[in-house]
């Protein structure tokens, strides 16, 4: 039964590969989000350049991917309420970085989450507002429909998006995503594999750290990694599921 399900999914993916549309626009293949429709969206920047996405999950805290934090925190800024990169917007310094204690970079990323404490407190408004955390047991099922948002590359080897992009994706079966044709054992039970509905659509460099939203008003995942060729259908993009980490996030914020 499971083998058959995998085969079926492979066939479906094969069909998308062969017959999907070929235009590329943004995220890769996404669409421009309505301005301020993602009021929890954060741009993590170094020297005015966007590096990663992030999600405001509390008036003082941003959730992002741990692998985004390769610079000293004095060099980084968090920009909130932004739609077009470079537009003037509310900017915070980072007071504290808390990477997940079991974050691992190699052989593949694991527990790729970090909490960033703002050096101030957000006053919630129409354009800047935290997104709720899921309950610990709120797993995201295969087949669930989600969306990702980010300012990442709009073409392979191309440039960052100017305006925030969003893309509809669905959750792949984790065992299939983990098999030898796909991520070959790199997928842990705390990850979510995502596929777009057509080929030439995928999150790409610069979308890491951004939110995966499956139920309205809740952050289900944080974009973590994909292949160098972002749209490689045998290397679907992978997010860290947030629900298993909700207790750690709440504990860190309370402390
Ligand atoms: C993927 O495979 C690895 C290695 O066999 C295993 O440790 C891991 O738990 C698997 N992940 C899932 C989601 O089953």
PDB file of C-alpha atoms and ligand atoms in Angstrom:
ATOM      1  CA  UNK A   1       0.000   0.000   0.000  1.00  0.00           C
ATOM      2  CA  UNK A   2       2.708   2.439   0.988  1.00  0.00           C
ATOM      3  CA  UNK A   3       4.874   1.421  -1.940  1.00  0.00           C
ATOM      4  CA  UNK A   4       1.908   1.986  -4.210  1.00  0.00           C
ATOM      5  CA  UNK A   5       1.251   5.398  -2.719  1.00  0.00           C
ATOM      6  CA  UNK A   6       4.883   6.369  -3.315  1.00  0.00           C
ATOM      7  CA  UNK A   7       4.674   5.118  -6.880  1.00  0.00           C
ATOM      8  CA  UNK A   8       1.526   7.113  -7.430  1.00  0.00           C
ATOM      9  CA  UNK A   9       3.139  10.257  -6.052  1.00  0.00           C
ATOM     10  CA  UNK A  10       6.152   9.635  -8.258  1.00  0.00           C
ATOM     11  CA  UNK A  11       3.866   9.368 -11.260  1.00  0.00           C
ATOM     12  CA  UNK A  12       2.140  12.607 -10.318  1.00  0.00           C
ATOM     13  CA  UNK A  13       5.485  14.348  -9.879  1.00  0.00           C
ATOM     14  CA  UNK A  14       6.668  12.893 -13.171  1.00  0.00           C
ATOM     15  CA  UNK A  15       3.600  14.290 -14.859  1.00  0.00           C
ATOM     16  CA  UNK A  16       4.266  17.718 -13.402  1.00  0.00           C
ATOM     17  CA  UNK A  17       7.861  17.485 -14.566  1.00  0.00           C
ATOM     18  CA  UNK A  18       6.819  16.610 -18.094  1.00  0.00           C
ATOM     19  CA  UNK A  19       3.742  18.745 -18.544  1.00  0.00           C
ATOM     20  CA  UNK A  20       3.913  21.642 -16.069  1.00  0.00           C
ATOM     21  CA  UNK A  21       3.999  25.193 -17.292  1.00  0.00           C
ATOM     22  CA  UNK A  22       7.376  26.716 -17.925  1.00  0.00           C
ATOM     23  CA  UNK A  23       7.097  30.358 -16.935  1.00  0.00           C
ATOM     24  CA  UNK A  24       9.106  31.506 -13.971  1.00  0.00           C
ATOM     25  CA  UNK A  25       8.434  34.594 -12.014  1.00  0.00           C
ATOM     26  CA  UNK A  26       8.994  34.904  -8.306  1.00  0.00           C
ATOM     27  CA  UNK A  27       9.930  33.142  -5.063  1.00  0.00           C
ATOM     28  CA  UNK A  28      10.505  31.041  -8.103  1.00  0.00           C
ATOM     29  CA  UNK A  29       7.124  30.932  -9.831  1.00  0.00           C
ATOM     30  CA  UNK A  30       5.165  32.702  -7.097  1.00  0.00           C
ATOM     31  CA  UNK A  31       3.003  35.801  -7.126  1.00  0.00           C
ATOM     32  CA  UNK A  32       3.277  39.161  -5.422  1.00  0.00           C
ATOM     33  CA  UNK A  33       1.548  39.167  -2.044  1.00  0.00           C
ATOM     34  CA  UNK A  34      -1.013  41.860  -1.346  1.00  0.00           C
ATOM     35  CA  UNK A  35       0.874  44.609   0.527  1.00  0.00           C
ATOM     36  CA  UNK A  36       0.879  43.935   4.283  1.00  0.00           C
ATOM     37  CA  UNK A  37      -1.179  40.760   3.965  1.00  0.00           C
ATOM     38  CA  UNK A  38       1.560  38.967   5.953  1.00  0.00           C
ATOM     39  CA  UNK A  39       1.954  41.371   8.885  1.00  0.00           C
ATOM     40  CA  UNK A  40       4.108  38.845  10.791  1.00  0.00           C
ATOM     41  CA  UNK A  41       6.706  38.693   7.996  1.00  0.00           C
ATOM     42  CA  UNK A  42      10.255  39.795   8.860  1.00  0.00           C
ATOM     43  CA  UNK A  43      13.308  40.463   6.691  1.00  0.00           C
ATOM     44  CA  UNK A  44      16.611  39.578   8.378  1.00  0.00           C
ATOM     45  CA  UNK A  45      19.193  41.910   6.857  1.00  0.00           C
ATOM     46  CA  UNK A  46      22.913  42.489   6.914  1.00  0.00           C
ATOM     47  CA  UNK A  47      24.139  45.945   5.878  1.00  0.00           C
ATOM     48  CA  UNK A  48      20.795  46.689   4.241  1.00  0.00           C
ATOM     49  CA  UNK A  49      20.776  43.449   2.232  1.00  0.00           C
ATOM     50  CA  UNK A  50      18.069  40.853   2.761  1.00  0.00           C
ATOM     51  CA  UNK A  51      19.494  37.512   3.912  1.00  0.00           C
ATOM     52  CA  UNK A  52      16.586  35.461   5.251  1.00  0.00           C
ATOM     53  CA  UNK A  53      12.957  35.589   6.210  1.00  0.00           C
ATOM     54  CA  UNK A  54      11.582  35.385   9.725  1.00  0.00           C
ATOM     55  CA  UNK A  55       8.270  35.341  11.547  1.00  0.00           C
ATOM     56  CA  UNK A  56       7.170  37.575  14.392  1.00  0.00           C
ATOM     57  CA  UNK A  57       5.750  35.135  16.968  1.00  0.00           C
ATOM     58  CA  UNK A  58       5.597  37.488  19.970  1.00  0.00           C
ATOM     59  CA  UNK A  59       5.868  41.241  20.545  1.00  0.00           C
ATOM     60  CA  UNK A  60       9.576  40.807  21.300  1.00  0.00           C
ATOM     61  CA  UNK A  61      10.573  37.648  19.415  1.00  0.00           C
ATOM     62  CA  UNK A  62      11.172  36.514  15.834  1.00  0.00           C
ATOM     63  CA  UNK A  63      11.404  32.865  14.779  1.00  0.00           C
ATOM     64  CA  UNK A  64      13.767  32.056  11.893  1.00  0.00           C
ATOM     65  CA  UNK A  65      16.142  29.327  10.676  1.00  0.00           C
ATOM     66  CA  UNK A  66      19.313  28.823  12.750  1.00  0.00           C
ATOM     67  CA  UNK A  67      21.443  28.510   9.591  1.00  0.00           C
ATOM     68  CA  UNK A  68      20.617  32.138   8.771  1.00  0.00           C
ATOM     69  CA  UNK A  69      22.705  33.354  11.716  1.00  0.00           C
ATOM     70  CA  UNK A  70      26.239  33.238  10.375  1.00  0.00           C
ATOM     71  CA  UNK A  71      27.005  36.877  11.164  1.00  0.00           C
ATOM     72  CA  UNK A  72      27.623  38.646  14.444  1.00  0.00           C
ATOM     73  CA  UNK A  73      24.369  40.010  15.783  1.00  0.00           C
ATOM     74  CA  UNK A  74      25.603  43.610  15.770  1.00  0.00           C
ATOM     75  CA  UNK A  75      25.709  43.377  11.956  1.00  0.00           C
ATOM     76  CA  UNK A  76      22.124  42.169  11.622  1.00  0.00           C
ATOM     77  CA  UNK A  77      18.803  44.004  11.571  1.00  0.00           C
ATOM     78  CA  UNK A  78      15.208  42.844  11.631  1.00  0.00           C
ATOM     79  CA  UNK A  79      12.890  44.798   9.348  1.00  0.00           C
ATOM     80  CA  UNK A  80       9.152  44.580  10.065  1.00  0.00           C
ATOM     81  CA  UNK A  81       6.053  45.743   8.211  1.00  0.00           C
ATOM     82  CA  UNK A  82       7.905  45.588   4.897  1.00  0.00           C
ATOM     83  CA  UNK A  83       6.526  44.900   1.423  1.00  0.00           C
ATOM     84  CA  UNK A  84       9.161  46.181  -1.027  1.00  0.00           C
ATOM     85  CA  UNK A  85      12.802  45.559  -0.033  1.00  0.00           C
ATOM     86  CA  UNK A  86      14.615  48.817   0.609  1.00  0.00           C
ATOM     87  CA  UNK A  87      11.491  50.816   1.481  1.00  0.00           C
ATOM     88  CA  UNK A  88      11.722  52.597   4.826  1.00  0.00           C
ATOM     89  CA  UNK A  89      10.286  50.404   7.531  1.00  0.00           C
ATOM     90  CA  UNK A  90      10.420  49.631  11.230  1.00  0.00           C
ATOM     91  CA  UNK A  91      13.897  48.262  11.989  1.00  0.00           C
ATOM     92  CA  UNK A  92      15.139  46.573  15.146  1.00  0.00           C
ATOM     93  CA  UNK A  93      18.514  45.408  16.358  1.00  0.00           C
ATOM     94  CA  UNK A  94      18.811  41.933  17.839  1.00  0.00           C
ATOM     95  CA  UNK A  95      19.288  41.756  21.576  1.00  0.00           C
ATOM     96  CA  UNK A  96      19.713  38.006  21.848  1.00  0.00           C
ATOM     97  CA  UNK A  97      19.977  34.915  19.594  1.00  0.00           C
ATOM     98  CA  UNK A  98      18.813  31.533  20.889  1.00  0.00           C
ATOM     99  CA  UNK A  99      19.562  28.726  18.431  1.00  0.00           C
ATOM    100  CA  UNK A 100      17.847  25.420  19.122  1.00  0.00           C
ATOM    101  CA  UNK A 101      20.189  23.486  21.474  1.00  0.00           C
ATOM    102  CA  UNK A 102      20.193  20.489  19.100  1.00  0.00           C
ATOM    103  CA  UNK A 103      20.695  22.487  15.923  1.00  0.00           C
ATOM    104  CA  UNK A 104      23.046  20.602  13.570  1.00  0.00           C
ATOM    105  CA  UNK A 105      24.547  21.777  10.281  1.00  0.00           C
ATOM    106  CA  UNK A 106      26.005  18.503   9.084  1.00  0.00           C
ATOM    107  CA  UNK A 107      25.625  16.067   7.481  1.00  0.00           C
ATOM    108  CA  UNK A 108      22.295  17.804   6.852  1.00  0.00           C
ATOM    109  CA  UNK A 109      20.483  20.575   8.698  1.00  0.00           C
ATOM    110  CA  UNK A 110      18.503  19.463  11.741  1.00  0.00           C
ATOM    111  CA  UNK A 111      16.458  21.381  14.307  1.00  0.00           C
ATOM    112  CA  UNK A 112      17.086  24.427  12.135  1.00  0.00           C
ATOM    113  CA  UNK A 113      15.342  27.028  14.303  1.00  0.00           C
ATOM    114  CA  UNK A 114      16.446  30.130  16.151  1.00  0.00           C
ATOM    115  CA  UNK A 115      14.654  32.740  18.216  1.00  0.00           C
ATOM    116  CA  UNK A 116      15.764  36.357  17.948  1.00  0.00           C
ATOM    117  CA  UNK A 117      14.893  38.845  20.641  1.00  0.00           C
ATOM    118  CA  UNK A 118      14.199  42.372  19.398  1.00  0.00           C
ATOM    119  CA  UNK A 119      15.767  45.308  21.198  1.00  0.00           C
ATOM    120  CA  UNK A 120      12.262  46.715  21.646  1.00  0.00           C
ATOM    121  CA  UNK A 121       8.647  45.687  21.808  1.00  0.00           C
ATOM    122  CA  UNK A 122       6.322  45.759  18.813  1.00  0.00           C
ATOM    123  CA  UNK A 123       3.072  47.657  19.120  1.00  0.00           C
ATOM    124  CA  UNK A 124       0.693  45.450  17.115  1.00  0.00           C
ATOM    125  CA  UNK A 125      -0.939  47.252  14.199  1.00  0.00           C
ATOM    126  CA  UNK A 126      -2.577  46.523  10.870  1.00  0.00           C
ATOM    127  CA  UNK A 127       0.842  46.091   9.229  1.00  0.00           C
ATOM    128  CA  UNK A 128       2.866  44.482  12.043  1.00  0.00           C
ATOM    129  CA  UNK A 129       1.407  41.680  14.133  1.00  0.00           C
ATOM    130  CA  UNK A 130       2.641  38.335  15.573  1.00  0.00           C
ATOM    131  CA  UNK A 131       1.516  35.002  14.104  1.00  0.00           C
ATOM    132  CA  UNK A 132       0.278  32.327  16.524  1.00  0.00           C
ATOM    133  CA  UNK A 133       2.198  29.134  17.292  1.00  0.00           C
ATOM    134  CA  UNK A 134       0.556  25.731  16.731  1.00  0.00           C
ATOM    135  CA  UNK A 135      -0.213  23.365  19.571  1.00  0.00           C
ATOM    136  CA  UNK A 136       2.479  20.798  20.159  1.00  0.00           C
ATOM    137  CA  UNK A 137       0.469  17.924  18.689  1.00  0.00           C
ATOM    138  CA  UNK A 138      -0.838  19.802  15.665  1.00  0.00           C
ATOM    139  CA  UNK A 139       1.048  17.802  13.043  1.00  0.00           C
ATOM    140  CA  UNK A 140       0.849  18.814   9.386  1.00  0.00           C
ATOM    141  CA  UNK A 141      -0.498  15.899   7.334  1.00  0.00           C
ATOM    142  CA  UNK A 142       0.702  14.829   3.897  1.00  0.00           C
ATOM    143  CA  UNK A 143      -1.465  16.493   1.281  1.00  0.00           C
ATOM    144  CA  UNK A 144      -2.130  19.608   3.389  1.00  0.00           C
ATOM    145  CA  UNK A 145      -2.262  22.819   1.386  1.00  0.00           C
ATOM    146  CA  UNK A 146       0.037  25.556   2.606  1.00  0.00           C
ATOM    147  CA  UNK A 147       1.678  28.732   1.420  1.00  0.00           C
ATOM    148  CA  UNK A 148       5.180  30.099   1.762  1.00  0.00           C
ATOM    149  CA  UNK A 149       6.258  33.732   1.542  1.00  0.00           C
ATOM    150  CA  UNK A 150       9.596  35.403   1.006  1.00  0.00           C
ATOM    151  CA  UNK A 151      11.862  37.842  -0.809  1.00  0.00           C
ATOM    152  CA  UNK A 152      14.164  35.046  -2.038  1.00  0.00           C
ATOM    153  CA  UNK A 153      15.575  34.608  -5.539  1.00  0.00           C
ATOM    154  CA  UNK A 154      12.991  34.827  -8.310  1.00  0.00           C
ATOM    155  CA  UNK A 155      15.142  32.836 -10.751  1.00  0.00           C
ATOM    156  CA  UNK A 156      17.833  30.265 -10.285  1.00  0.00           C
ATOM    157  CA  UNK A 157      21.031  32.324 -10.011  1.00  0.00           C
ATOM    158  CA  UNK A 158      18.964  35.497 -10.290  1.00  0.00           C
ATOM    159  CA  UNK A 159      18.082  38.295  -7.916  1.00  0.00           C
ATOM    160  CA  UNK A 160      16.012  38.773  -4.807  1.00  0.00           C
ATOM    161  CA  UNK A 161      12.367  39.709  -5.258  1.00  0.00           C
ATOM    162  CA  UNK A 162      11.606  43.402  -4.827  1.00  0.00           C
ATOM    163  CA  UNK A 163       8.121  42.895  -3.368  1.00  0.00           C
ATOM    164  CA  UNK A 164       7.137  40.036  -1.049  1.00  0.00           C
ATOM    165  CA  UNK A 165       6.184  36.893  -2.976  1.00  0.00           C
ATOM    166  CA  UNK A 166       3.958  33.995  -2.007  1.00  0.00           C
ATOM    167  CA  UNK A 167       3.579  30.494  -3.388  1.00  0.00           C
ATOM    168  CA  UNK A 168       0.987  27.741  -2.846  1.00  0.00           C
ATOM    169  CA  UNK A 169       2.527  24.408  -1.922  1.00  0.00           C
ATOM    170  CA  UNK A 170       1.375  21.054  -0.569  1.00  0.00           C
ATOM    171  CA  UNK A 171       2.937  18.707   1.935  1.00  0.00           C
ATOM    172  CA  UNK A 172       4.549  15.533   0.558  1.00  0.00           C
ATOM    173  CA  UNK A 173       4.510  12.153   2.244  1.00  0.00           C
ATOM    174  CA  UNK A 174       7.551  12.196   4.567  1.00  0.00           C
ATOM    175  CA  UNK A 175       8.579   8.613   3.852  1.00  0.00           C
ATOM    176  CA  UNK A 176       8.536   9.223   0.134  1.00  0.00           C
ATOM    177  CA  UNK A 177      10.484  12.463   0.588  1.00  0.00           C
ATOM    178  CA  UNK A 178      13.039  10.507   2.641  1.00  0.00           C
ATOM    179  CA  UNK A 179      13.553   7.652   0.175  1.00  0.00           C
ATOM    180  CA  UNK A 180      16.618   7.076  -1.950  1.00  0.00           C
ATOM    181  CA  UNK A 181      15.244   8.905  -5.001  1.00  0.00           C
ATOM    182  CA  UNK A 182      14.516  11.986  -2.938  1.00  0.00           C
ATOM    183  CA  UNK A 183      16.335  13.170   0.205  1.00  0.00           C
ATOM    184  CA  UNK A 184      17.755   9.728   0.954  1.00  0.00           C
ATOM    185  CA  UNK A 185      17.503   9.678   4.756  1.00  0.00           C
ATOM    186  CA  UNK A 186      17.995  13.400   5.490  1.00  0.00           C
ATOM    187  CA  UNK A 187      14.373  13.947   6.549  1.00  0.00           C
ATOM    188  CA  UNK A 188      13.575  13.723  10.263  1.00  0.00           C
ATOM    189  CA  UNK A 189      10.039  13.377  11.642  1.00  0.00           C
ATOM    190  CA  UNK A 190      10.217  17.079  12.604  1.00  0.00           C
ATOM    191  CA  UNK A 191      10.508  18.239   8.993  1.00  0.00           C
ATOM    192  CA  UNK A 192       7.903  19.004   6.335  1.00  0.00           C
ATOM    193  CA  UNK A 193       8.623  18.390   2.632  1.00  0.00           C
ATOM    194  CA  UNK A 194       6.895  20.816   0.301  1.00  0.00           C
ATOM    195  CA  UNK A 195       6.079  20.731  -3.376  1.00  0.00           C
ATOM    196  CA  UNK A 196       4.502  23.388  -5.553  1.00  0.00           C
ATOM    197  CA  UNK A 197       1.698  22.600  -7.959  1.00  0.00           C
ATOM    198  CA  UNK A 198       3.775  23.089 -11.078  1.00  0.00           C
ATOM    199  CA  UNK A 199       7.399  22.683 -11.999  1.00  0.00           C
ATOM    200  CA  UNK A 200       9.592  25.789 -11.951  1.00  0.00           C
ATOM    201  CA  UNK A 201       8.000  26.883  -8.708  1.00  0.00           C
ATOM    202  CA  UNK A 202       9.849  26.672  -5.405  1.00  0.00           C
ATOM    203  CA  UNK A 203      11.187  28.657  -2.515  1.00  0.00           C
ATOM    204  CA  UNK A 204      14.835  29.536  -3.181  1.00  0.00           C
ATOM    205  CA  UNK A 205      17.870  31.232  -1.658  1.00  0.00           C
ATOM    206  CA  UNK A 206      16.724  34.060   0.628  1.00  0.00           C
ATOM    207  CA  UNK A 207      13.416  32.383   1.490  1.00  0.00           C
ATOM    208  CA  UNK A 208      14.961  30.416   4.367  1.00  0.00           C
ATOM    209  CA  UNK A 209      13.660  31.348   7.771  1.00  0.00           C
ATOM    210  CA  UNK A 210      10.302  32.391   6.330  1.00  0.00           C
ATOM    211  CA  UNK A 211       6.925  30.962   7.297  1.00  0.00           C
ATOM    212  CA  UNK A 212       4.968  28.003   5.971  1.00  0.00           C
ATOM    213  CA  UNK A 213       1.292  28.630   6.757  1.00  0.00           C
ATOM    214  CA  UNK A 214      -1.143  25.716   6.458  1.00  0.00           C
ATOM    215  CA  UNK A 215      -3.941  26.809   8.785  1.00  0.00           C
ATOM    216  CA  UNK A 216      -4.858  30.455   8.685  1.00  0.00           C
ATOM    217  CA  UNK A 217      -3.274  32.492  11.444  1.00  0.00           C
ATOM    218  CA  UNK A 218      -0.681  29.940  12.477  1.00  0.00           C
ATOM    219  CA  UNK A 219       2.954  29.217  11.623  1.00  0.00           C
ATOM    220  CA  UNK A 220       3.245  25.540  10.668  1.00  0.00           C
ATOM    221  CA  UNK A 221       6.841  25.556   9.452  1.00  0.00           C
ATOM    222  CA  UNK A 222      10.023  27.541   8.869  1.00  0.00           C
ATOM    223  CA  UNK A 223      11.698  27.157   5.465  1.00  0.00           C
ATOM    224  CA  UNK A 224      15.006  25.320   5.980  1.00  0.00           C
ATOM    225  CA  UNK A 225      16.715  23.856   2.916  1.00  0.00           C
ATOM    226  CA  UNK A 226      16.413  22.732  -0.678  1.00  0.00           C
ATOM    227  CA  UNK A 227      18.783  21.666  -3.407  1.00  0.00           C
ATOM    228  CA  UNK A 228      21.146  24.175  -5.060  1.00  0.00           C
ATOM    229  CA  UNK A 229      18.816  23.900  -8.019  1.00  0.00           C
ATOM    230  CA  UNK A 230      15.784  25.098  -6.097  1.00  0.00           C
ATOM    231  CA  UNK A 231      13.202  23.617  -8.469  1.00  0.00           C
ATOM    232  CA  UNK A 232      14.731  20.095  -8.568  1.00  0.00           C
ATOM    233  CA  UNK A 233      11.609  17.950  -8.022  1.00  0.00           C
ATOM    234  CA  UNK A 234      13.659  15.130  -6.533  1.00  0.00           C
ATOM    235  CA  UNK A 235      14.929  17.517  -3.872  1.00  0.00           C
ATOM    236  CA  UNK A 236      11.715  19.164  -2.664  1.00  0.00           C
ATOM    237  CA  UNK A 237      12.096  22.122  -0.325  1.00  0.00           C
ATOM    238  CA  UNK A 238      12.130  21.210   3.324  1.00  0.00           C
ATOM    239  CA  UNK A 239      10.815  23.187   6.273  1.00  0.00           C
ATOM    240  CA  UNK A 240      11.221  22.615   9.983  1.00  0.00           C
ATOM    241  CA  UNK A 241       7.811  21.798  11.491  1.00  0.00           C
ATOM    242  CA  UNK A 242       7.051  24.275  14.274  1.00  0.00           C
ATOM    243  CA  UNK A 243       4.562  22.248  16.373  1.00  0.00           C
ATOM    244  CA  UNK A 244       7.144  19.832  17.871  1.00  0.00           C
ATOM    245  CA  UNK A 245       9.160  22.873  19.003  1.00  0.00           C
ATOM    246  CA  UNK A 246       6.310  24.904  20.491  1.00  0.00           C
ATOM    247  CA  UNK A 247       7.223  23.929  24.075  1.00  0.00           C
ATOM    248  CA  UNK A 248      10.863  25.013  23.497  1.00  0.00           C
ATOM    249  CA  UNK A 249       9.738  28.284  21.902  1.00  0.00           C
ATOM    250  CA  UNK A 250       7.337  29.105  24.734  1.00  0.00           C
ATOM    251  CA  UNK A 251       9.906  28.235  27.380  1.00  0.00           C
ATOM    252  CA  UNK A 252      12.563  30.394  25.692  1.00  0.00           C
ATOM    253  CA  UNK A 253      10.223  33.369  25.369  1.00  0.00           C
ATOM    254  CA  UNK A 254       9.076  33.082  29.002  1.00  0.00           C
ATOM    255  CA  UNK A 255      12.583  32.895  30.380  1.00  0.00           C
TER     256      UNK A 255
HETATM  257  C1  LIG B   1      14.513   9.047   7.180  1.00  0.00           C
HETATM  258  O1  LIG B   1      15.521   8.087   7.134  1.00  0.00           O
HETATM  259  C2  LIG B   1      16.457   8.172   8.201  1.00  0.00           C
HETATM  260  C3  LIG B   1      17.574   7.164   7.930  1.00  0.00           C
HETATM  261  O2  LIG B   1      17.042   5.919   7.629  1.00  0.00           O
HETATM  262  C4  LIG B   1      15.736   7.947   9.514  1.00  0.00           C
HETATM  263  O3  LIG B   1      16.644   8.074  10.588  1.00  0.00           O
HETATM  264  C5  LIG B   1      14.608   8.976   9.651  1.00  0.00           C
HETATM  265  O4  LIG B   1      13.866   8.784  10.836  1.00  0.00           O
HETATM  266  C6  LIG B   1      13.698   8.895   8.448  1.00  0.00           C
HETATM  267  N1  LIG B   1      12.686   9.951   8.524  1.00  0.00           N
HETATM  268  C7  LIG B   1      11.378   9.728   8.535  1.00  0.00           C
HETATM  269  C8  LIG B   1      10.469  10.913   8.522  1.00  0.00           C
HETATM  270  O5  LIG B   1      10.880   8.625   8.568  1.00  0.00           O
END
